[in-house]
Amino acid sequence: MDKKTQGAWLLHHGRKLQATTNQDFDAIAFAGKSGTLLSAISAERQGVVTQPRLEALARANHISPRTEMPAIITELARQRLVMPGNGGVEVLGLTGHSVLEHTARIFDESEHEAHEDAVIVVSEIASENPTTDRAVTELVSDQLKLSSKQMGDTLELATKIGFFDSEPISAQERLLFNGNLFRRDEARKVNAILSSLKPGEASQLREVNQKLQETGCLPLDAVTRILGQELFSRLHSIGLFDVSVVGNDQGKNHFVTRPAAFSKFSNSIADDAFDLAKALVASLTYGMTVSSYYRGRIQMVSALMNKLINGHSVGPATAIGSDYQALELKGVVAVSPADGGMFTMKLLKPEVGRLALAVIEDGDITAESVSHIPGARITEYVVPESNREVQRKNATEAVKINARNLLQEIRTGGLKR
């Protein structure tokens, strides 16, 4: 496993741990939070982050400025990535991939236990193909010098926390997988699923996939009208679809994309570790199709994005001050006041902009894609993994049994046994 991929899993697992009180994966939690804060405060070019902005970004990413941030800044300074000074910190110019590599280094240099390495290794294995707890125990226990009981306890705790998912396939064995399943080798896995569906269901899935290939994203209700709620729940729960949420003061709106829409341009979890490109696509789509002309509606997205990617500011426009707040909190853009109540915006992470633009230009994202977003500012973006967790938690027993069957088909390549 390369360091970018390891860093991505540390961030993924770190986010899961933030929702628990568990202390068994302390090194993962610290490395994950360190990487999250480093991503939020860094840009492609070296710069200074003031203390108020530093604390605001920490809070926005669920890091306590008082109890957690000082230790993280100390570690980042030890790694020579930041230089604390009067009134803030100076931060090296970093890309998203380099942030992941530094996250992995922080973990590697920490005092951590073998079971923490184990959950990272198993996560990568389970993202390639569904596997079993018995198979990974045989593979990983010798490698990391863990007993079968230690591995069993680790896997049980890891599934409860949500590092990866599991479905029972017998009284003694569980199937392990995770939501990154369709980022790699998608065609083979989808074909395996198609072979296990009823003819009508397979036809519906083909129709949805074709529409998503054409448009890039669709409202959730447009997808469920075609598939039906039960079939969609099965497919979503195993990771075939991503559901993102764009929120504002008039409510939350759900969108469906395929993991492959992004993996077409970037083929690893490392490129999707922060879900920043998906957040940028959602915000730009809103600006193209919903925001009014008088607020600063986006009319030439390619020209605008290329200007941002090349390091220039855009604006002034009234809409900039409100439509990109979710991206500000992740350190993707910097927004500055201008005259007359208007604002300008600068892109801090050009590699995120390049990926977002590629997805937008490849799929014809039109007004149909976001027709249900009310004309109000975007203040919240909920990542697909969080929505899939809710889906799996609320799934009925019938849906879980069918999801298990789909996973078995993926695991065997659709071969009839």
GROMACS .gro file of C-alpha atoms in nm:
model
  417
    1MET     CA    1   0.000   0.000   0.000
    2ASP     CA    2   0.145   0.339  -0.095
    3LYS     CA    3   0.154   0.627   0.152
    4LYS     CA    4  -0.121   0.827  -0.021
    5THR     CA    5  -0.362   0.536   0.014
    6GLN     CA    6  -0.259   0.475   0.375
    7GLY     CA    7  -0.317   0.842   0.451
    8ALA     CA    8  -0.661   0.828   0.291
    9TRP     CA    9  -0.763   0.535   0.512
   10LEU     CA   10  -0.633   0.720   0.819
   11LEU     CA   11  -0.856   1.017   0.732
   12HIS     CA   12  -1.152   0.788   0.665
   13HIS     CA   13  -1.108   0.602   0.994
   14GLY     CA   14  -1.038   0.923   1.183
   15ARG     CA   15  -1.377   1.061   1.077
   16LYS     CA   16  -1.546   0.742   1.195
   17LEU     CA   17  -1.375   0.766   1.535
   18GLN     CA   18  -1.495   1.124   1.583
   19ALA     CA   19  -1.847   0.984   1.621
   20THR     CA   20  -1.743   0.746   1.901
   21THR     CA   21  -1.580   0.754   2.244
   22ASN     CA   22  -1.347   0.468   2.153
   23GLN     CA   23  -0.982   0.498   2.265
   24ASP     CA   24  -0.845   0.178   2.111
   25PHE     CA   25  -0.732   0.353   1.791
   26ASP     CA   26  -0.578   0.666   1.936
   27ALA     CA   27  -0.290   0.689   1.688
   28ILE     CA   28  -0.532   0.663   1.394
   29ALA     CA   29  -0.758   0.929   1.548
   30PHE     CA   30  -0.468   1.170   1.602
   31ALA     CA   31  -0.318   1.118   1.255
   32GLY     CA   32  -0.662   1.155   1.096
   33LYS     CA   33  -0.733   1.483   1.274
   34SER     CA   34  -0.384   1.609   1.192
   35GLY     CA   35  -0.440   1.539   0.823
   36THR     CA   36  -0.786   1.695   0.829
   37LEU     CA   37  -0.660   2.017   0.986
   38LEU     CA   38  -0.354   2.027   0.758
   39SER     CA   39  -0.582   1.998   0.453
   40ALA     CA   40  -0.808   2.276   0.581
   41ILE     CA   41  -0.527   2.526   0.648
   42SER     CA   42  -0.299   2.448   0.352
   43ALA     CA   43  -0.304   2.569  -0.006
   44GLU     CA   44  -0.095   2.487  -0.310
   45ARG     CA   45   0.119   2.792  -0.233
   46GLN     CA   46   0.285   2.874   0.098
   47GLY     CA   47   0.088   3.120   0.309
   48VAL     CA   48  -0.001   3.247   0.655
   49VAL     CA   49  -0.316   3.147   0.842
   50THR     CA   50  -0.420   3.389   1.115
   51GLN     CA   51  -0.507   3.257   1.461
   52PRO     CA   52  -0.881   3.340   1.431
   53ARG     CA   53  -0.900   3.162   1.093
   54LEU     CA   54  -0.700   2.868   1.229
   55GLU     CA   55  -0.941   2.825   1.519
   56ALA     CA   56  -1.246   2.868   1.294
   57LEU     CA   57  -1.123   2.599   1.052
   58ALA     CA   58  -1.048   2.366   1.344
   59ARG     CA   59  -1.402   2.405   1.481
   60ALA     CA   60  -1.554   2.359   1.135
   61ASN     CA   61  -1.373   2.026   1.107
   62HIS     CA   62  -1.477   1.907   1.456
   63ILE     CA   63  -1.138   1.970   1.619
   64SER     CA   64  -1.131   2.148   1.955
   65PRO     CA   65  -0.913   2.464   1.936
   66ARG     CA   66  -0.846   2.441   2.308
   67THR     CA   67  -0.784   2.069   2.377
   68GLU     CA   68  -0.682   1.916   2.042
   69MET     CA   69  -0.544   2.181   1.810
   70PRO     CA   70  -0.231   2.268   2.014
   71ALA     CA   71  -0.106   1.907   2.003
   72ILE     CA   72  -0.177   1.884   1.630
   73ILE     CA   73   0.004   2.211   1.555
   74THR     CA   74   0.301   2.089   1.763
   75GLU     CA   75   0.317   1.770   1.556
   76LEU     CA   76   0.281   1.957   1.227
   77ALA     CA   77   0.562   2.188   1.337
   78ARG     CA   78   0.777   1.883   1.423
   79GLN     CA   79   0.712   1.758   1.072
   80ARG     CA   80   0.822   2.104   0.946
   81LEU     CA   81   0.492   2.160   0.770
   82VAL     CA   82   0.391   2.468   0.970
   83MET     CA   83   0.581   2.739   1.154
   84PRO     CA   84   0.389   2.890   1.447
   85GLY     CA   85   0.433   3.263   1.493
   86ASN     CA   86   0.272   3.564   1.647
   87GLY     CA   87  -0.094   3.566   1.556
   88GLY     CA   88  -0.108   3.246   1.350
   89VAL     CA   89   0.095   2.988   1.157
   90GLU     CA   90   0.286   2.984   0.830
   91VAL     CA   91   0.195   2.676   0.624
   92LEU     CA   92   0.398   2.513   0.348
   93GLY     CA   93   0.245   2.488   0.001
   94LEU     CA   94   0.091   2.139  -0.019
   95THR     CA   95  -0.118   1.937  -0.263
   96GLY     CA   96  -0.388   1.696  -0.150
   97HIS     CA   97  -0.163   1.398  -0.219
   98SER     CA   98   0.121   1.541  -0.011
   99VAL     CA   99  -0.121   1.599   0.278
  100LEU     CA  100  -0.209   1.228   0.265
  101GLU     CA  101   0.157   1.127   0.262
  102HIS     CA  102   0.228   1.347   0.564
  103THR     CA  103  -0.074   1.200   0.743
  104ALA     CA  104   0.071   0.852   0.689
  105ARG     CA  105   0.410   0.967   0.816
  106ILE     CA  106   0.256   1.109   1.135
  107PHE     CA  107   0.093   0.771   1.199
  108ASP     CA  108   0.406   0.570   1.114
  109GLU     CA  109   0.620   0.778   1.351
  110SER     CA  110   0.372   0.749   1.637
  111GLU     CA  111   0.364   0.480   1.900
  112HIS     CA  112   0.079   0.260   1.779
  113GLU     CA  113  -0.026  -0.098   1.818
  114ALA     CA  114  -0.047  -0.377   1.559
  115HIS     CA  115  -0.429  -0.384   1.560
  116GLU     CA  116  -0.425  -0.026   1.426
  117ASP     CA  117  -0.215  -0.137   1.130
  118ALA     CA  118  -0.452  -0.432   1.087
  119VAL     CA  119  -0.766  -0.222   1.029
  120ILE     CA  120  -0.587  -0.018   0.762
  121VAL     CA  121  -0.467  -0.330   0.579
  122VAL     CA  122  -0.810  -0.495   0.599
  123SER     CA  123  -0.982  -0.178   0.474
  124GLU     CA  124  -0.772  -0.181   0.159
  125ILE     CA  125  -0.834  -0.553   0.099
  126ALA     CA  126  -1.210  -0.511   0.149
  127SER     CA  127  -1.223  -0.216  -0.093
  128GLU     CA  128  -1.091  -0.435  -0.375
  129ASN     CA  129  -1.348  -0.713  -0.336
  130PRO     CA  130  -1.573  -0.846  -0.060
  131THR     CA  131  -1.375  -1.089   0.153
  132THR     CA  132  -1.439  -1.287   0.471
  133ASP     CA  133  -1.323  -1.235   0.827
  134ARG     CA  134  -1.168  -1.584   0.814
  135ALA     CA  135  -0.968  -1.502   0.500
  136VAL     CA  136  -0.827  -1.172   0.628
  137THR     CA  137  -0.746  -1.326   0.966
  138GLU     CA  138  -0.534  -1.591   0.796
  139LEU     CA  139  -0.366  -1.328   0.577
  140VAL     CA  140  -0.307  -1.049   0.830
  141SER     CA  141  -0.254  -1.220   1.165
  142ASP     CA  142   0.082  -1.373   1.069
  143GLN     CA  143   0.194  -1.057   0.892
  144LEU     CA  144   0.130  -0.838   1.198
  145LYS     CA  145   0.193  -1.104   1.464
  146LEU     CA  146  -0.161  -1.097   1.602
  147SER     CA  147  -0.337  -1.405   1.740
  148SER     CA  148  -0.661  -1.524   1.583
  149LYS     CA  149  -0.850  -1.401   1.890
  150GLN     CA  150  -0.686  -1.057   1.867
  151MET     CA  151  -0.777  -1.037   1.499
  152GLY     CA  152  -1.133  -1.147   1.574
  153ASP     CA  153  -1.174  -0.882   1.843
  154THR     CA  154  -1.020  -0.620   1.614
  155LEU     CA  155  -1.252  -0.701   1.324
  156GLU     CA  156  -1.560  -0.702   1.547
  157LEU     CA  157  -1.474  -0.362   1.695
  158ALA     CA  158  -1.378  -0.220   1.355
  159THR     CA  159  -1.714  -0.312   1.202
  160LYS     CA  160  -1.900  -0.160   1.497
  161ILE     CA  161  -1.709   0.166   1.454
  162GLY     CA  162  -1.767   0.157   1.077
  163PHE     CA  163  -1.415   0.122   0.937
  164PHE     CA  164  -1.570  -0.134   0.703
  165ASP     CA  165  -1.904  -0.314   0.672
  166SER     CA  166  -1.996  -0.676   0.732
  167GLU     CA  167  -2.275  -0.918   0.648
  168PRO     CA  168  -2.307  -1.270   0.798
  169ILE     CA  169  -2.286  -1.554   0.547
  170SER     CA  170  -2.289  -1.837   0.802
  171ALA     CA  171  -2.288  -1.888   1.177
  172GLN     CA  172  -1.907  -1.880   1.176
  173GLU     CA  173  -1.819  -1.639   0.895
  174ARG     CA  174  -1.888  -1.279   0.791
  175LEU     CA  175  -1.842  -1.101   0.459
  176LEU     CA  176  -1.638  -0.779   0.482
  177PHE     CA  177  -1.658  -0.488   0.236
  178ASN     CA  178  -1.669  -0.109   0.231
  179GLY     CA  179  -1.812   0.185   0.041
  180ASN     CA  180  -1.509   0.224  -0.185
  181LEU     CA  181  -1.599  -0.102  -0.355
  182PHE     CA  182  -1.697   0.052  -0.690
  183ARG     CA  183  -1.407   0.292  -0.728
  184ARG     CA  184  -1.198   0.020  -0.888
  185ASP     CA  185  -1.279  -0.243  -1.151
  186GLU     CA  186  -1.636  -0.112  -1.164
  187ALA     CA  187  -1.742  -0.280  -1.490
  188ARG     CA  188  -1.676  -0.635  -1.369
  189LYS     CA  189  -1.853  -0.576  -1.040
  190VAL     CA  190  -2.158  -0.415  -1.199
  191ASN     CA  191  -2.184  -0.702  -1.447
  192ALA     CA  192  -2.175  -0.947  -1.158
  193ILE     CA  193  -2.464  -0.761  -0.993
  194LEU     CA  194  -2.664  -0.748  -1.318
  195SER     CA  195  -2.636  -1.125  -1.349
  196SER     CA  196  -2.802  -1.170  -1.010
  197LEU     CA  197  -3.094  -0.930  -1.060
  198LYS     CA  198  -3.433  -1.009  -1.207
  199PRO     CA  199  -3.461  -0.901  -1.575
  200GLY     CA  200  -3.677  -0.599  -1.489
  201GLU     CA  201  -3.440  -0.485  -1.212
  202ALA     CA  202  -3.137  -0.525  -1.439
  203SER     CA  203  -3.308  -0.310  -1.704
  204GLN     CA  204  -3.387  -0.040  -1.447
  205LEU     CA  205  -3.026  -0.037  -1.324
  206ARG     CA  206  -2.897  -0.001  -1.681
  207GLU     CA  207  -3.133   0.294  -1.734
  208VAL     CA  208  -3.011   0.472  -1.420
  209ASN     CA  209  -2.646   0.409  -1.504
  210GLN     CA  210  -2.696   0.550  -1.853
  211LYS     CA  211  -2.865   0.864  -1.719
  212LEU     CA  212  -2.586   0.915  -1.465
  213GLN     CA  213  -2.323   0.873  -1.734
  214GLU     CA  214  -2.499   1.138  -1.941
  215THR     CA  215  -2.571   1.394  -1.671
  216GLY     CA  216  -2.309   1.339  -1.401
  217CYS     CA  217  -2.560   1.360  -1.115
  218LEU     CA  218  -2.934   1.322  -1.057
  219PRO     CA  219  -3.175   1.408  -0.775
  220LEU     CA  220  -3.234   1.112  -0.545
  221ASP     CA  221  -3.607   1.105  -0.614
  222ALA     CA  222  -3.541   1.080  -0.991
  223VAL     CA  223  -3.335   0.767  -0.929
  224THR     CA  224  -3.580   0.606  -0.687
  225ARG     CA  225  -3.865   0.666  -0.935
  226ILE     CA  226  -3.683   0.436  -1.178
  227LEU     CA  227  -3.541   0.177  -0.937
  228GLY     CA  228  -3.796   0.180  -0.660
  229GLN     CA  229  -3.694   0.236  -0.299
  230GLU     CA  230  -3.617  -0.128  -0.216
  231LEU     CA  231  -3.382  -0.192  -0.510
  232PHE     CA  232  -3.212   0.145  -0.462
  233SER     CA  233  -3.160   0.066  -0.092
  234ARG     CA  234  -2.992  -0.264  -0.178
  235LEU     CA  235  -2.759  -0.105  -0.432
  236HIS     CA  236  -2.681   0.202  -0.223
  237SER     CA  237  -2.605  -0.004   0.088
  238ILE     CA  238  -2.321  -0.190  -0.089
  239GLY     CA  239  -2.172   0.127  -0.237
  240LEU     CA  240  -2.286   0.115  -0.601
  241PHE     CA  241  -2.417   0.472  -0.572
  242ASP     CA  242  -2.295   0.777  -0.383
  243VAL     CA  243  -2.558   1.002  -0.223
  244SER     CA  244  -2.441   1.353  -0.136
  245VAL     CA  245  -2.642   1.616   0.052
  246VAL     CA  246  -2.637   1.988  -0.020
  247GLY     CA  247  -2.791   2.183   0.264
  248ASN     CA  248  -2.908   2.540   0.311
  249ASP     CA  249  -3.154   2.730   0.528
  250GLN     CA  250  -3.449   2.594   0.331
  251GLY     CA  251  -3.364   2.227   0.375
  252LYS     CA  252  -3.146   1.945   0.251
  253ASN     CA  253  -3.134   1.807  -0.101
  254HIS     CA  254  -3.000   1.465  -0.197
  255PHE     CA  255  -2.803   1.386  -0.514
  256VAL     CA  256  -2.693   1.056  -0.662
  257THR     CA  257  -2.361   1.007  -0.842
  258ARG     CA  258  -2.157   0.701  -0.931
  259PRO     CA  259  -1.817   0.651  -0.765
  260ALA     CA  260  -1.692   0.580  -1.119
  261ALA     CA  261  -1.774   0.938  -1.225
  262PHE     CA  262  -1.473   1.050  -1.025
  263SER     CA  263  -1.258   0.737  -1.056
  264LYS     CA  264  -1.266   0.789  -1.435
  265PHE     CA  265  -1.025   1.077  -1.374
  266SER     CA  266  -0.865   0.950  -1.052
  267ASN     CA  267  -0.858   0.581  -0.973
  268SER     CA  268  -0.784   0.555  -0.604
  269ILE     CA  269  -0.933   0.636  -0.268
  270ALA     CA  270  -0.645   0.882  -0.224
  271ASP     CA  271  -0.795   1.120  -0.480
  272ASP     CA  272  -1.133   1.108  -0.308
  273ALA     CA  273  -1.013   1.115   0.052
  274PHE     CA  274  -1.162   1.452   0.142
  275ASP     CA  275  -1.466   1.445  -0.093
  276LEU     CA  276  -1.368   1.802  -0.180
  277ALA     CA  277  -1.422   1.763  -0.555
  278LYS     CA  278  -1.774   1.633  -0.497
  279ALA     CA  279  -1.852   1.933  -0.276
  280LEU     CA  280  -1.715   2.168  -0.542
  281VAL     CA  281  -1.918   1.998  -0.817
  282ALA     CA  282  -2.236   2.035  -0.609
  283SER     CA  283  -2.170   2.404  -0.542
  284LEU     CA  284  -2.081   2.482  -0.904
  285THR     CA  285  -2.387   2.295  -1.031
  286TYR     CA  286  -2.600   2.506  -0.799
  287GLY     CA  287  -2.435   2.822  -0.928
  288MET     CA  288  -2.490   2.719  -1.291
  289THR     CA  289  -2.855   2.624  -1.265
  290VAL     CA  290  -3.024   2.783  -0.964
  291SER     CA  291  -2.854   3.104  -0.853
  292SER     CA  292  -3.017   3.410  -1.010
  293TYR     CA  293  -2.843   3.628  -1.267
  294TYR     CA  294  -2.849   3.927  -1.033
  295ARG     CA  295  -2.670   3.736  -0.757
  296GLY     CA  296  -2.392   3.623  -0.992
  297ARG     CA  297  -2.512   3.317  -1.178
  298ILE     CA  298  -2.234   3.108  -1.336
  299GLN     CA  299  -2.272   3.119  -1.714
  300MET     CA  300  -1.934   3.002  -1.847
  301VAL     CA  301  -1.817   2.740  -1.597
  302SER     CA  302  -1.511   2.628  -1.798
  303ALA     CA  303  -1.379   2.983  -1.830
  304LEU     CA  304  -1.448   3.055  -1.464
  305MET     CA  305  -1.287   2.732  -1.343
  306ASN     CA  306  -0.981   2.772  -1.563
  307LYS     CA  307  -0.933   3.123  -1.427
  308LEU     CA  308  -0.953   2.990  -1.070
  309ILE     CA  309  -0.725   2.694  -1.146
  310ASN     CA  310  -0.465   2.932  -1.292
  311GLY     CA  311  -0.451   3.120  -0.962
  312HIS     CA  312  -0.671   3.423  -1.039
  313SER     CA  313  -0.961   3.557  -0.835
  314VAL     CA  314  -1.318   3.573  -0.967
  315GLY     CA  315  -1.590   3.825  -0.890
  316PRO     CA  316  -1.699   4.055  -0.749
  317ALA     CA  317  -2.046   3.906  -0.703
  318THR     CA  318  -2.300   3.901  -0.422
  319ALA     CA  319  -2.354   3.524  -0.449
  320ILE     CA  320  -1.990   3.441  -0.377
  321GLY     CA  321  -2.037   3.555  -0.019
  322SER     CA  322  -2.296   3.287   0.054
  323ASP     CA  323  -2.290   3.009  -0.205
  324TYR     CA  324  -1.950   2.865  -0.115
  325GLN     CA  325  -1.952   2.861   0.264
  326ALA     CA  326  -1.922   2.481   0.281
  327LEU     CA  327  -1.608   2.501   0.066
  328GLU     CA  328  -1.464   2.783   0.279
  329LEU     CA  329  -1.491   2.563   0.588
  330LYS     CA  330  -1.287   2.291   0.414
  331GLY     CA  331  -1.017   2.534   0.299
  332VAL     CA  332  -1.096   2.482  -0.071
  333VAL     CA  333  -1.161   2.849  -0.146
  334ALA     CA  334  -1.086   3.184   0.016
  335VAL     CA  335  -1.359   3.450  -0.002
  336SER     CA  336  -1.280   3.820   0.046
  337PRO     CA  337  -1.516   4.121   0.081
  338ALA     CA  338  -1.532   4.372  -0.204
  339ASP     CA  339  -1.721   4.698  -0.249
  340GLY     CA  340  -2.098   4.724  -0.247
  341GLY     CA  341  -2.166   4.412  -0.042
  342MET     CA  342  -2.001   4.191  -0.303
  343PHE     CA  343  -1.720   3.934  -0.269
  344THR     CA  344  -1.431   3.783  -0.464
  345MET     CA  345  -1.312   3.423  -0.447
  346LYS     CA  346  -0.981   3.245  -0.496
  347LEU     CA  347  -0.924   2.869  -0.532
  348LEU     CA  348  -0.671   2.741  -0.277
  349LYS     CA  349  -0.656   2.382  -0.406
  350PRO     CA  350  -0.621   2.382  -0.788
  351GLU     CA  351  -0.603   2.001  -0.807
  352VAL     CA  352  -0.954   1.984  -0.660
  353GLY     CA  353  -1.072   2.234  -0.921
  354ARG     CA  354  -0.919   2.033  -1.205
  355LEU     CA  355  -1.098   1.714  -1.097
  356ALA     CA  356  -1.431   1.893  -1.047
  357LEU     CA  357  -1.410   2.059  -1.389
  358ALA     CA  358  -1.331   1.727  -1.557
  359VAL     CA  359  -1.642   1.567  -1.405
  360ILE     CA  360  -1.863   1.864  -1.498
  361GLU     CA  361  -1.738   1.879  -1.857
  362ASP     CA  362  -1.757   1.502  -1.906
  363GLY     CA  363  -2.120   1.481  -1.791
  364ASP     CA  364  -2.383   1.723  -1.920
  365ILE     CA  365  -2.495   1.855  -1.582
  366THR     CA  366  -2.814   2.046  -1.658
  367ALA     CA  367  -3.096   2.210  -1.469
  368GLU     CA  368  -3.270   1.869  -1.445
  369SER     CA  369  -2.989   1.750  -1.220
  370VAL     CA  370  -3.057   2.004  -0.950
  371SER     CA  371  -3.414   2.117  -1.012
  372HIS     CA  372  -3.509   2.057  -0.648
  373ILE     CA  373  -3.252   2.282  -0.485
  374PRO     CA  374  -3.421   2.595  -0.348
  375GLY     CA  375  -3.267   2.929  -0.440
  376ALA     CA  376  -3.072   2.980  -0.121
  377ARG     CA  377  -2.713   2.964  -0.013
  378ILE     CA  378  -2.520   2.638   0.027
  379THR     CA  379  -2.395   2.617   0.384
  380GLU     CA  380  -2.359   2.242   0.434
  381TYR     CA  381  -2.223   1.947   0.242
  382VAL     CA  382  -2.271   1.593   0.376
  383VAL     CA  383  -2.034   1.334   0.229
  384PRO     CA  384  -2.163   1.015   0.062
  385GLU     CA  385  -2.015   0.781   0.323
  386SER     CA  386  -2.224   0.936   0.600
  387ASN     CA  387  -2.542   0.889   0.398
  388ARG     CA  388  -2.457   0.526   0.321
  389GLU     CA  389  -2.408   0.461   0.694
  390VAL     CA  390  -2.762   0.583   0.761
  391GLN     CA  391  -2.892   0.369   0.474
  392ARG     CA  392  -2.731   0.052   0.610
  393LYS     CA  393  -2.838   0.123   0.966
  394ASN     CA  394  -3.201   0.163   0.862
  395ALA     CA  395  -3.209  -0.125   0.614
  396THR     CA  396  -3.470  -0.396   0.669
  397GLU     CA  397  -3.366  -0.757   0.713
  398ALA     CA  398  -3.490  -0.837   0.360
  399VAL     CA  399  -3.270  -0.562   0.214
  400LYS     CA  400  -2.969  -0.688   0.410
  401ILE     CA  401  -3.018  -1.044   0.285
  402ASN     CA  402  -3.042  -0.922  -0.074
  403ALA     CA  403  -2.738  -0.700  -0.027
  404ARG     CA  404  -2.545  -1.002   0.101
  405ASN     CA  405  -2.641  -1.194  -0.213
  406LEU     CA  406  -2.521  -0.907  -0.432
  407LEU     CA  407  -2.188  -0.901  -0.250
  408GLN     CA  408  -2.150  -1.275  -0.300
  409GLU     CA  409  -2.202  -1.222  -0.674
  410ILE     CA  410  -1.932  -0.955  -0.681
  411ARG     CA  411  -1.697  -1.177  -0.485
  412THR     CA  412  -1.738  -1.470  -0.724
  413GLY     CA  413  -1.747  -1.261  -1.038
  414GLY     CA  414  -2.108  -1.355  -1.109
  415LEU     CA  415  -2.017  -1.719  -1.160
  416LYS     CA  416  -2.297  -1.956  -1.073
  417ARG     CA  417  -2.195  -2.206  -0.811
   0.00000   0.00000   0.00000
